[in-house]
Coordinates of C-alpha atoms in Angstrom, one line a residue:
X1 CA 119.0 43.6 95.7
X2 CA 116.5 42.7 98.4
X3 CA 113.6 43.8 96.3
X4 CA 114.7 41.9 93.5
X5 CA 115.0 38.8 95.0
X6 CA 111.8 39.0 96.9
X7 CA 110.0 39.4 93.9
X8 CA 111.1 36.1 92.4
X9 CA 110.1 33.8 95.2
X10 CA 106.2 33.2 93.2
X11 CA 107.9 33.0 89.6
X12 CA 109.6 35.7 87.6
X13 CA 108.3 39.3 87.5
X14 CA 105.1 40.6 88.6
X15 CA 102.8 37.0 87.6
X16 CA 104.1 35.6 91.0
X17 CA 103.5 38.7 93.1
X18 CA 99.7 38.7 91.4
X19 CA 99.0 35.6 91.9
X20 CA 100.7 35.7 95.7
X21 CA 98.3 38.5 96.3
X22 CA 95.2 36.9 95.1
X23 CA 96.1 33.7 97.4
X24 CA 96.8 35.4 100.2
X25 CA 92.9 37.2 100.0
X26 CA 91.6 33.7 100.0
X27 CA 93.8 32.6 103.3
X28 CA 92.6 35.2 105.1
X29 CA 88.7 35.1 104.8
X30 CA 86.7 31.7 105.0
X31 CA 84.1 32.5 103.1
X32 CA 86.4 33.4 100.4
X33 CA 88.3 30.2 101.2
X34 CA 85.1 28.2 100.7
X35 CA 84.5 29.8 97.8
X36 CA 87.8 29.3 96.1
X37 CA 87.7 25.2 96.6
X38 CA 84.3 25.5 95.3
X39 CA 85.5 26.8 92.1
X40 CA 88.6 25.0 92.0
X41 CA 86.4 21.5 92.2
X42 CA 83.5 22.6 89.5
X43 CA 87.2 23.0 87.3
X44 CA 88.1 19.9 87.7
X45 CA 84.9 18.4 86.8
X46 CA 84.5 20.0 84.1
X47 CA 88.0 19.0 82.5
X48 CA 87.1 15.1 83.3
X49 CA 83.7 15.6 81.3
X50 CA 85.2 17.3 78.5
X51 CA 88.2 15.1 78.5
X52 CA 85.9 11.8 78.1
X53 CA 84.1 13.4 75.4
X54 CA 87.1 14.0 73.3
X55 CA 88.3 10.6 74.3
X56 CA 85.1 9.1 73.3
X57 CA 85.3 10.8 69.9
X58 CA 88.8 10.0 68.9
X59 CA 88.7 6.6 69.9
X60 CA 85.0 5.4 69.0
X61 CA 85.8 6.8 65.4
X62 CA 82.6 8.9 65.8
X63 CA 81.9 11.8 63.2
X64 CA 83.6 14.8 64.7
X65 CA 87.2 13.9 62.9
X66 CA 89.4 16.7 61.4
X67 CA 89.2 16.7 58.2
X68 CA 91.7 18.3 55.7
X69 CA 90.6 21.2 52.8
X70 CA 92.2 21.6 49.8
X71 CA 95.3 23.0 51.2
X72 CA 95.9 21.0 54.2
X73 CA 94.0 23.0 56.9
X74 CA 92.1 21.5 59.7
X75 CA 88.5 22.2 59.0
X76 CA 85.5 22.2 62.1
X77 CA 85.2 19.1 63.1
X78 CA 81.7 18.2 62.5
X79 CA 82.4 18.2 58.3
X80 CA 81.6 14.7 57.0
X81 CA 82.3 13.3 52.9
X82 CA 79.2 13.8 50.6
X83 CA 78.0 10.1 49.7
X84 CA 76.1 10.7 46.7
X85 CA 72.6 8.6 46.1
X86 CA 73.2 7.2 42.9
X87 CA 69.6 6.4 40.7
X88 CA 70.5 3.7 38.6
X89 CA 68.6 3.2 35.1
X90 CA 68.6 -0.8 34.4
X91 CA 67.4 -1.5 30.7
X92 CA 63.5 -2.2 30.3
X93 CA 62.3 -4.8 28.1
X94 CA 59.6 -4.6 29.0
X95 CA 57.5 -6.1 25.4
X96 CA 59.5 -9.3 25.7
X97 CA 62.3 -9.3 23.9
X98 CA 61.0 -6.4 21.2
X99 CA 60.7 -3.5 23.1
X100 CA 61.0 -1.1 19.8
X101 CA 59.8 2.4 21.9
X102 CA 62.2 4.4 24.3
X103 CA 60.7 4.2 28.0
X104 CA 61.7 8.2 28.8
X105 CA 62.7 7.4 32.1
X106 CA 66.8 8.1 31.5
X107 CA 67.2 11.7 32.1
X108 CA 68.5 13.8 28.7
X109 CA 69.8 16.7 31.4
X110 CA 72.0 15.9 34.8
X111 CA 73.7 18.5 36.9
X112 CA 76.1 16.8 39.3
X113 CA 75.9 18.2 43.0
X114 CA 78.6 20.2 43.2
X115 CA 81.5 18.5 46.4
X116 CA 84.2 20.8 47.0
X117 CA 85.8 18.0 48.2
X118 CA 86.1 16.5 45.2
X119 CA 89.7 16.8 43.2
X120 CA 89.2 19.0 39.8
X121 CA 88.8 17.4 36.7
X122 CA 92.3 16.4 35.2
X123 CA 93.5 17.3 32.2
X124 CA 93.8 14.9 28.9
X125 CA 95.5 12.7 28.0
X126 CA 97.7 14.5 25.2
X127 CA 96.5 12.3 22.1
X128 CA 93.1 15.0 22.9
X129 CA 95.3 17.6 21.0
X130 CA 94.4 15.6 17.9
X131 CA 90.6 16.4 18.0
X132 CA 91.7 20.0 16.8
X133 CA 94.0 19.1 14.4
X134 CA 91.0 16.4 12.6
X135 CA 88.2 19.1 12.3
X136 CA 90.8 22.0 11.3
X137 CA 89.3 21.7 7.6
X138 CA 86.0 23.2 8.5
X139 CA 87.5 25.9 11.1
X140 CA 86.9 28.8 8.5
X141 CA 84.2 27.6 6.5
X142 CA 82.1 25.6 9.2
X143 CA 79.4 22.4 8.9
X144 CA 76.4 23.1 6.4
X145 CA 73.6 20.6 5.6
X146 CA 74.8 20.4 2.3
X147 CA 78.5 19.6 3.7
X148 CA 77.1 16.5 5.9
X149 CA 74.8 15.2 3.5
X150 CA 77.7 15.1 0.8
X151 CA 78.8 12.3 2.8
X152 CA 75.6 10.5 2.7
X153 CA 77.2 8.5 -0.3
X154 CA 78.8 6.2 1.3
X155 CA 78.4 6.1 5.4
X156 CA 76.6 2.9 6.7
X157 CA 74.3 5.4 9.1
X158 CA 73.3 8.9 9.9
X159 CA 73.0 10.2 13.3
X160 CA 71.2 12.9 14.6
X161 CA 71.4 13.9 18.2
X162 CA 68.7 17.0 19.4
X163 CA 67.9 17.8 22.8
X164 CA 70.1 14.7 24.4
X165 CA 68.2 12.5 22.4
X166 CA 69.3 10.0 19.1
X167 CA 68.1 9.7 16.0
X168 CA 69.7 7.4 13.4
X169 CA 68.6 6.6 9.5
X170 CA 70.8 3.3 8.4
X171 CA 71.8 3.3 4.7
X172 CA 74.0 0.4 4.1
X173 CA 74.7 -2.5 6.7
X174 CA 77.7 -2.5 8.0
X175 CA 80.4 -5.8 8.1
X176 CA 79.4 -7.8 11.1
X177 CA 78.1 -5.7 14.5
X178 CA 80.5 -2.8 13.3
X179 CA 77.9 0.2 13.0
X180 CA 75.8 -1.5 15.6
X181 CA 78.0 -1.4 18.5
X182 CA 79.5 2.0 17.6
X183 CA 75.8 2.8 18.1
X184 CA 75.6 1.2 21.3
X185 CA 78.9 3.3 22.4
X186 CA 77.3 6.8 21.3
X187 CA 74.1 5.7 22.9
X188 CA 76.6 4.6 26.2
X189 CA 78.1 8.0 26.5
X190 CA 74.4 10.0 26.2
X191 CA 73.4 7.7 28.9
X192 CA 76.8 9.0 31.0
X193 CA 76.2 12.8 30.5
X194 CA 73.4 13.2 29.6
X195 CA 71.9 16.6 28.1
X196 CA 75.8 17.6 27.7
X197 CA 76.0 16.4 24.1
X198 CA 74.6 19.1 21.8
X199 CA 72.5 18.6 19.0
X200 CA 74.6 17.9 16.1
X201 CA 74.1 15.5 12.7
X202 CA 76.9 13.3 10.9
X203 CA 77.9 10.4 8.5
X204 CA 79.8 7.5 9.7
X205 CA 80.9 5.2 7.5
X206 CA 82.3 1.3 9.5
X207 CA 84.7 0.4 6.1
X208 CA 88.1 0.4 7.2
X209 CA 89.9 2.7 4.2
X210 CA 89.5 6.5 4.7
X211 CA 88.1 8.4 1.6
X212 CA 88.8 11.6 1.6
X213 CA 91.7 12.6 -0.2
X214 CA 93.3 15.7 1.1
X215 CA 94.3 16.2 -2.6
X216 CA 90.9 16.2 -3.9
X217 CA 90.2 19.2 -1.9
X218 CA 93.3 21.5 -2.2
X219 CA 92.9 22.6 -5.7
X220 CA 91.4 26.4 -6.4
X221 CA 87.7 26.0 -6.6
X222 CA 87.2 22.5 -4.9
X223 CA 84.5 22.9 -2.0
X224 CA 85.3 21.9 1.7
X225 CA 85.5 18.2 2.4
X226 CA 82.3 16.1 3.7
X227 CA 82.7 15.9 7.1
X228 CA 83.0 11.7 7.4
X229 CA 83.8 9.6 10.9
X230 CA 85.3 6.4 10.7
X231 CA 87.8 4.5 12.7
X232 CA 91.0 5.2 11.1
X233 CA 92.9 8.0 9.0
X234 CA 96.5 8.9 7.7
X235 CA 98.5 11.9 6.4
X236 CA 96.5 12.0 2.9
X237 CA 93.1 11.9 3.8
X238 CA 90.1 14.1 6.2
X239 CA 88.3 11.8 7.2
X240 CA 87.7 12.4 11.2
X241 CA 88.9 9.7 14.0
X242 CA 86.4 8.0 16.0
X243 CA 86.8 4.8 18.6
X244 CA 85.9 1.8 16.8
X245 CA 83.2 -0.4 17.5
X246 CA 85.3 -2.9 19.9
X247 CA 85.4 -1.0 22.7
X248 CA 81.9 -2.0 23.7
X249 CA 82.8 -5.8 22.6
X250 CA 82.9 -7.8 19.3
X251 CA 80.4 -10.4 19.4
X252 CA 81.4 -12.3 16.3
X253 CA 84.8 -13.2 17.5
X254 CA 84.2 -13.4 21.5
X255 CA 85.7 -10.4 22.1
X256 CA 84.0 -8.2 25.7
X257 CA 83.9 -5.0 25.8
X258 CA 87.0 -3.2 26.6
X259 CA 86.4 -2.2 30.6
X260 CA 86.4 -6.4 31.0
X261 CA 89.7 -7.1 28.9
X262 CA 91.3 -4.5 30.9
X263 CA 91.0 -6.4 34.0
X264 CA 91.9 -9.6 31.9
X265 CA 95.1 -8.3 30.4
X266 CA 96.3 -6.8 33.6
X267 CA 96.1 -10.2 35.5
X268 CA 97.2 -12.0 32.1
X269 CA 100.9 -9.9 32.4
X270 CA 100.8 -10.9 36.5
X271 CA 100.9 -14.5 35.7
X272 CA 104.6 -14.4 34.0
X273 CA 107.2 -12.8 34.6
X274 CA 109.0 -10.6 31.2
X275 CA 112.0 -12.8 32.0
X276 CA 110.2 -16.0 32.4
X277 CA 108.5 -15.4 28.9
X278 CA 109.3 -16.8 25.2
X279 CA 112.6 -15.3 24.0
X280 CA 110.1 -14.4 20.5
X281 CA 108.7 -12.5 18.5
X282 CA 104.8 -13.4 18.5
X283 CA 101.7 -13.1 16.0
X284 CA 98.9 -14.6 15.2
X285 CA 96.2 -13.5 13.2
X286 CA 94.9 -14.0 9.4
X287 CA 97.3 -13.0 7.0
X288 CA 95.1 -13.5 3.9
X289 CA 93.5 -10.0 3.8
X290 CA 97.1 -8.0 3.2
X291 CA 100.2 -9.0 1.3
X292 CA 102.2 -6.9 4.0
X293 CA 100.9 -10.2 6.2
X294 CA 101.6 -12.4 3.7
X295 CA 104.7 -11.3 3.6
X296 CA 105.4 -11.3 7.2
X297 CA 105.0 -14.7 6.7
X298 CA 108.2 -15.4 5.5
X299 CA 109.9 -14.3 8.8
X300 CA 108.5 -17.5 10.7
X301 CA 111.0 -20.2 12.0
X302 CA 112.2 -23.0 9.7
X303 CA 114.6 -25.6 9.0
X304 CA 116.9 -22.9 7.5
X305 CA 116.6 -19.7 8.6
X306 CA 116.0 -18.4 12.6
X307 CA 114.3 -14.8 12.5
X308 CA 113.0 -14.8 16.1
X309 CA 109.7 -15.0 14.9
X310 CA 106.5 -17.3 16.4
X311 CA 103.6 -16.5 13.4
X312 CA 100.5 -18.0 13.4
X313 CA 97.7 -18.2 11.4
X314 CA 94.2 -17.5 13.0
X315 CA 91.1 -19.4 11.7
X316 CA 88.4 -17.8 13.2
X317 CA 85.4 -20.9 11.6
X318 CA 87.5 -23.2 13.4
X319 CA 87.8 -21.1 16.8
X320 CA 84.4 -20.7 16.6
X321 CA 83.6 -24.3 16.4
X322 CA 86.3 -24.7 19.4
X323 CA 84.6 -22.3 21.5
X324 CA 87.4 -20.2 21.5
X325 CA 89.9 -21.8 23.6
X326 CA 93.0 -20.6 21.5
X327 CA 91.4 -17.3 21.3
X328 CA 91.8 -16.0 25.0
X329 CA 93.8 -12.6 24.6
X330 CA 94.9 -12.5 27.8
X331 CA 96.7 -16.1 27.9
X332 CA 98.7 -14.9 24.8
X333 CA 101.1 -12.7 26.7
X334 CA 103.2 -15.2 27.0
X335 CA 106.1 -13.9 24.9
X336 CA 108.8 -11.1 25.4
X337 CA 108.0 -9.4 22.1
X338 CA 104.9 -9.2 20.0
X339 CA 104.4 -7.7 16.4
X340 CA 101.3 -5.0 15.1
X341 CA 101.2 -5.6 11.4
X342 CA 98.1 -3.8 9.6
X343 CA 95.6 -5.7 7.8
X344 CA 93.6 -4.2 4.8
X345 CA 93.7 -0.9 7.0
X346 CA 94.4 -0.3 10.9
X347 CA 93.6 -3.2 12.8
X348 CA 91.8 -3.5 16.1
X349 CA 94.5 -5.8 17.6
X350 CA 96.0 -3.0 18.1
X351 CA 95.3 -1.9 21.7
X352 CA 95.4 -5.3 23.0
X353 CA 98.7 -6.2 21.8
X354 CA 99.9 -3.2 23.4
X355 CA 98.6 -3.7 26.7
X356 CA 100.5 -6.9 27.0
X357 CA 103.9 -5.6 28.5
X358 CA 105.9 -7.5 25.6
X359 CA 107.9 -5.4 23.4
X360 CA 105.3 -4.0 20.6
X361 CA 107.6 -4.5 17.2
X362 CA 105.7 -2.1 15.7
X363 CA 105.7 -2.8 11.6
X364 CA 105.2 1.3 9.9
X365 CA 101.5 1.5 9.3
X366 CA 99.8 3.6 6.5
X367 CA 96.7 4.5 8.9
X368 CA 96.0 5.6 12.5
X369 CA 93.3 5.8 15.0
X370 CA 92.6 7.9 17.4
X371 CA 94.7 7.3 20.3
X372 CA 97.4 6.4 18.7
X373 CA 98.8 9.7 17.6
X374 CA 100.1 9.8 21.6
X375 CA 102.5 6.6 21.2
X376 CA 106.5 7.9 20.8
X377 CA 108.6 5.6 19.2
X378 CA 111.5 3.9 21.6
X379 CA 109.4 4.7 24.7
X380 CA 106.2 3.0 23.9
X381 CA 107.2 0.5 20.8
X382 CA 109.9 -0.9 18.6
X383 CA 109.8 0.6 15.5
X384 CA 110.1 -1.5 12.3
X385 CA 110.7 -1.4 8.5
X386 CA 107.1 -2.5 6.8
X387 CA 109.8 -3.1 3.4
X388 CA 112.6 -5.4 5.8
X389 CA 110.5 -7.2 8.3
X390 CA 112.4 -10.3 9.1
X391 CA 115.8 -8.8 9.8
X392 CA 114.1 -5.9 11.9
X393 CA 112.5 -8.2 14.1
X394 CA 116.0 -10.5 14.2
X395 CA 117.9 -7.1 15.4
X396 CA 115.2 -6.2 17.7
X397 CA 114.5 -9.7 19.3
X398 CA 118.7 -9.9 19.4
X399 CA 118.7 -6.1 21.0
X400 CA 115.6 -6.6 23.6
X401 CA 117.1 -10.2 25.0
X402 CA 120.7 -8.6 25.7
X403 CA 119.0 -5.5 26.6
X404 CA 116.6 -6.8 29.0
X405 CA 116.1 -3.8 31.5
X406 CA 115.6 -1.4 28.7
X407 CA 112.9 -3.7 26.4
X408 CA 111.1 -4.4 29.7
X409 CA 110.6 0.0 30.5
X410 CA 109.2 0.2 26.6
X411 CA 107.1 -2.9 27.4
X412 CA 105.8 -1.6 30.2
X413 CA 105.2 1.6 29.2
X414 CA 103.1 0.5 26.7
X415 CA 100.8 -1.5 28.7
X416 CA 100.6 1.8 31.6
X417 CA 99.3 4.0 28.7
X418 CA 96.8 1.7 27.8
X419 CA 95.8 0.7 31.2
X420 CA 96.2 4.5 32.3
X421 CA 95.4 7.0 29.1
X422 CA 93.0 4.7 27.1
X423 CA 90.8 3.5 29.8
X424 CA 87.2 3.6 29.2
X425 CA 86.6 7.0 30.9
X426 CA 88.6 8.1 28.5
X427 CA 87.2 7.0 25.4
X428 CA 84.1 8.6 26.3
X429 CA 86.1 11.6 27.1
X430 CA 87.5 11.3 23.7
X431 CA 84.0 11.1 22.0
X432 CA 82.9 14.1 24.2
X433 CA 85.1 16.1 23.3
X434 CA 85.2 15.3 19.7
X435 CA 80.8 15.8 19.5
X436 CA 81.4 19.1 21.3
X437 CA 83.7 20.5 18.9
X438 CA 82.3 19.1 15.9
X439 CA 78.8 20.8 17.0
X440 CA 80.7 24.0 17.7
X441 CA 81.0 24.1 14.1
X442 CA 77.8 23.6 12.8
X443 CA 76.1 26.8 10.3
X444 CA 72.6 25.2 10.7
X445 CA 70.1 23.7 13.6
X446 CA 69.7 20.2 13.0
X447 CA 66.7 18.2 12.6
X448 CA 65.7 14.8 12.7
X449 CA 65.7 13.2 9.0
X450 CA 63.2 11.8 7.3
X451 CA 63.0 8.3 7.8
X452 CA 65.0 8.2 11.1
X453 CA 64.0 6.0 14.3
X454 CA 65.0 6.9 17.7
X455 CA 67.3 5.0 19.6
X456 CA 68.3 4.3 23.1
X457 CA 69.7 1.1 24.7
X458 CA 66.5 -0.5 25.2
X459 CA 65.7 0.1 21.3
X460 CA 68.8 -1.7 20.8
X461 CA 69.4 -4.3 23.5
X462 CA 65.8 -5.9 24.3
X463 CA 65.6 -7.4 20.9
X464 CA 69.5 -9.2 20.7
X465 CA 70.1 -12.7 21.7
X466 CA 73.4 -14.3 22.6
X467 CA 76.7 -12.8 22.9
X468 CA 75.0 -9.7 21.7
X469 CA 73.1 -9.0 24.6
X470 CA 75.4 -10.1 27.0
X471 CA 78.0 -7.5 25.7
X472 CA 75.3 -4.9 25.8
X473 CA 74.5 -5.6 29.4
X474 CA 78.2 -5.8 30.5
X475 CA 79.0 -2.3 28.8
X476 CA 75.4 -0.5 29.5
X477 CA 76.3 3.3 31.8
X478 CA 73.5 2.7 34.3
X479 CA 73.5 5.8 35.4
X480 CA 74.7 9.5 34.5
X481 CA 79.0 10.0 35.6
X482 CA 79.2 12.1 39.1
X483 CA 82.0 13.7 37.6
X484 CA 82.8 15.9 34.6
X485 CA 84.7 14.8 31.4
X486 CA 88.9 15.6 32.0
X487 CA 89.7 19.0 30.2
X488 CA 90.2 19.2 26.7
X489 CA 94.0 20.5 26.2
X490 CA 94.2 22.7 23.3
X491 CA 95.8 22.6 19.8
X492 CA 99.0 22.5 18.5
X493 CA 100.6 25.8 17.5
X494 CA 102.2 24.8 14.3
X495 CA 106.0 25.0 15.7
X496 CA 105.1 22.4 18.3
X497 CA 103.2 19.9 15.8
X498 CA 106.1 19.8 13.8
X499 CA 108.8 18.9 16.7
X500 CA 106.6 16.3 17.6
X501 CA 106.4 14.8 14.1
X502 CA 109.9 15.3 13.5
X503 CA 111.4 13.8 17.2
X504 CA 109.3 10.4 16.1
X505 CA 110.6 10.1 13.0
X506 CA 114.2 10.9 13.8
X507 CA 113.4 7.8 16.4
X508 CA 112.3 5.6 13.7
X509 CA 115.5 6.3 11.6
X510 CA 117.4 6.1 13.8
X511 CA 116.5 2.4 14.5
X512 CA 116.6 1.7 11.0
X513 CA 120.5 2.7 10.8
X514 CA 121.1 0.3 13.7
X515 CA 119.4 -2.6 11.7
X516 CA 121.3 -1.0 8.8
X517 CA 124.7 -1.2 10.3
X518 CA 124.0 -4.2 12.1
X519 CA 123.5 -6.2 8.9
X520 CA 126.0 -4.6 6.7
X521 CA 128.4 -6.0 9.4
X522 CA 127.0 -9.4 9.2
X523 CA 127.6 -9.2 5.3
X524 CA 131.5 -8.2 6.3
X525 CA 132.0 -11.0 8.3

């Protein structure tokens, strides 16, 4: 008992008796006693150095801060974030205003340095899964010459890419800027990633109205389709998807390029409030170059009959002559709802009604483009009858204003896919993607043509004028992208493609029976 309670007078077990006997050595002997507060003191200095360095470094903000990996551990504290030295490529006129020679300087290879750092290239968005679906014709026969230059017939230009750089032979002028600003766009996303386009050739043709009827090529003995771009496409025809032209700006109708309406559109749905908005339907555009918009017509407020509706009728001579004041896209979200209604074909308003978090009434269209093909019915739009327009949109006016929470999710989920999935990085994703597995498919090496000119964006840009130019400076990639295109998601399996097609157009019935019941109930009344 003695024993044990001796032993506990330093501290618990044999640490106190150690440290007792170590002390007691010291006591004893000066010189040991001198040499003990000699080495207590050096300690303590020591501490107070160290402890104003750390001091120092945490609160001066100096480099040695912990930084996190990948999975949350503390790394050595002397890592800091790669900063990149960007080389930026301005365009070079330098022959005036004529420059008609390619300087050389813009790389046609780039490797990124490689930052671990960096997050991994996302996946995307799902509309991608269409790329496979358009060039399944030629996945067991594959791209000859002969194939390509089947479509020579009727595409506006021929474009040869080899070794990262473009060659183009023009064979009909397209409507307007159309075939040269889809130029500009191919030339825009060489510019971004460079060398990583492979050499490939194809037709593109800028007229609305695909051409290639799948029925043309299904019966026994009929050769494989041409393989065509354009900028639109439906269940009946092969012709392959491609952004349109308008993404890089429309010069003839004051249009910027896309990456600038963005911006515009976003800060056009902060201004107003959904609530605070026109209880309407709104449209305006030219209703002279389709009978389905003639027709929509009809569905415009009058002395007798209230549909809902506010239709207008653009004149573009005498916005033009206005300076566009009427024609600012993003002062026209003003409304709750706003109608899509196809002209001759698909229509570029497309996108920027839908990124004006209104209610898209959605009238059935006969084409599509290419992103499109994502949109579900009753999430992202309103569907409606192209054959009953004016007491679809009465129902779904009616519906969205006594169903206000509800319209407002499908509004804004419109307007985050476009802001989110069809941003310009990926369009240029898109048009990656597509060149890359459209060249995967090729049987032959291509070569330049006979009687094609290079291009690049001084080619193109030094000898514009105008809104021309200015659209081509606002949209031109100054330099390669630091970071690699998202990842392509693959195909469909064929179980899968169908649920999808068959979910949206259970939606769209589904709607129709509402308008249906709703009306049949009116006629009871």
């Amino acid at each position: 008992m003695q024993q044990r309670q001796s032993s506990n007078v330093h501290g618990p077990g044999h640490s106190g008796h150690f440290t007792d006997t170590i002390w007691r050595q010291f006591i004893q002997s000066p010189a040991k006693s001198y040499a003990l507060f000699a080495f207590i003191f050096l300690l303590l200095v020591g501490a107070l150095i160290s402890t104003r360095l750390l001091d120092s470094t945490a609160l001066g903000g100096g480099t040695n801060k912990k930084l996190r990996d990948r999975k949350g551990q503390t790394d050595a504290p002397d890592i800091t974030k790669k900063h990149y030295n960007k080389t930026e490529y301005p365009l070079k006129c330098t022959d005036g205003n004529n420059t008609k020679t390619c300087p050389g300087t813009y790389p046609t290879s780039y490797t990124p340095e490689e930052d671990h750092d960096s997050p991994l290239a996302p996946t995307c968005p799902d509309y991608f899964r269409w790329i496979h679906e358009d060039l399944r014709p030629w996945a067991r026969t594959g791209i000859t010459r002969e194939m390509v230059e089947r479509a020579n017939e009727t595409a506006n230009f021929r474009l040869v890419i080899v070794k990262g750089r473009a060659y183009v032979k023009r064979n009909i002028k397209a409507f307007q800027s159309r075939d040269t600003f889809t130029l500009w766009g191919i030339l825009q996303l060489l510019r971004r990633y460079p060398g990583k386009i492979p050499d490939l050739d194809l037709m593109f043709d800028c007229v609305d109205w695909p051409i290639l009827l799948k029925s043309n090529y299904s019966v026994p003995g009929a050769p494989a389709p041409p393989p065509l771009f354009r900028y639109c496409a439906n269940d009946q025809t092969f012709d392959i998807v491609f952004p349109d032209w308008s993404f890089w700006g429309w010069p003839e109708v004051n249009i910027k390029s896309w990456g600038k309406i963005l911006k515009d559109l976003e800060e056009g749905n902060r201004r107003m409030n959904w609530t605070d908005r026109e209880p309407y339907a709104y449209w305006k555009g030219n209703p002279v170059v389709a009978s389905s918009r003639q027709d929509l017509m009809k569905c415009n407020v009058s002395e007798g009959q209230e549909w809902n509706a506010r239709l207008y009728v653009q004149d573009w001579k005498r916005e033009k002559q206005k300076g566009y004041k009427q024609s600012d896209l993003a002062s026209q979200c003003k409304h709750r709802f706003k109608i899509y209604i196809e002209g001759s074909a698909w229509s570029v308003s497309e996108k920027y009604i839908l990124a004006c978090d209104s209610v898209t009434l959605y009238v059935t269209p006969n084409y599509t483009d290419f992103f499109t093909r994502g949109l579900i019915p009753m999430h992202h739009f309103w569907p409606m009858n192209v054959y009953d327009k004016c007491r679809s949109i009465k129902f779904a006016v009616d519906w969205g204003n006594n169903h206000t929470g509800k319209a407002q999710e499908i509004g804004r989920a419109a307007s985050r896919f476009i802001q989110e999935e069809l941003k310009m990085d990926y369009v240029y994703d898109y048009m990656f993607h597509l060149l890359n597995q459209y060249s995967k498919l090729f049987r032959y090496q291509p070569t330049i043509p006979t009687g094609a000119v290079e291009y690049c964006a001084e080619t193109m840009a030094c000898p514009e004028e105008g809104m021309a130019r200015k659209l081509m400076e606002e949209s031109l990639e100054q330099s390669p992208k630091e970071t690699s295109p998202c990842t392509l998601p693959p195909p469909y399996d064929p179980s899968s493609l169908y649920d999808v097609l068959r979910e949206k157009e259970n939606s769209i019935l589904q709607v129709e029976s509402w308008v249906k019941a709703y009306w049949e109930n009116q006629t009871n009344q």
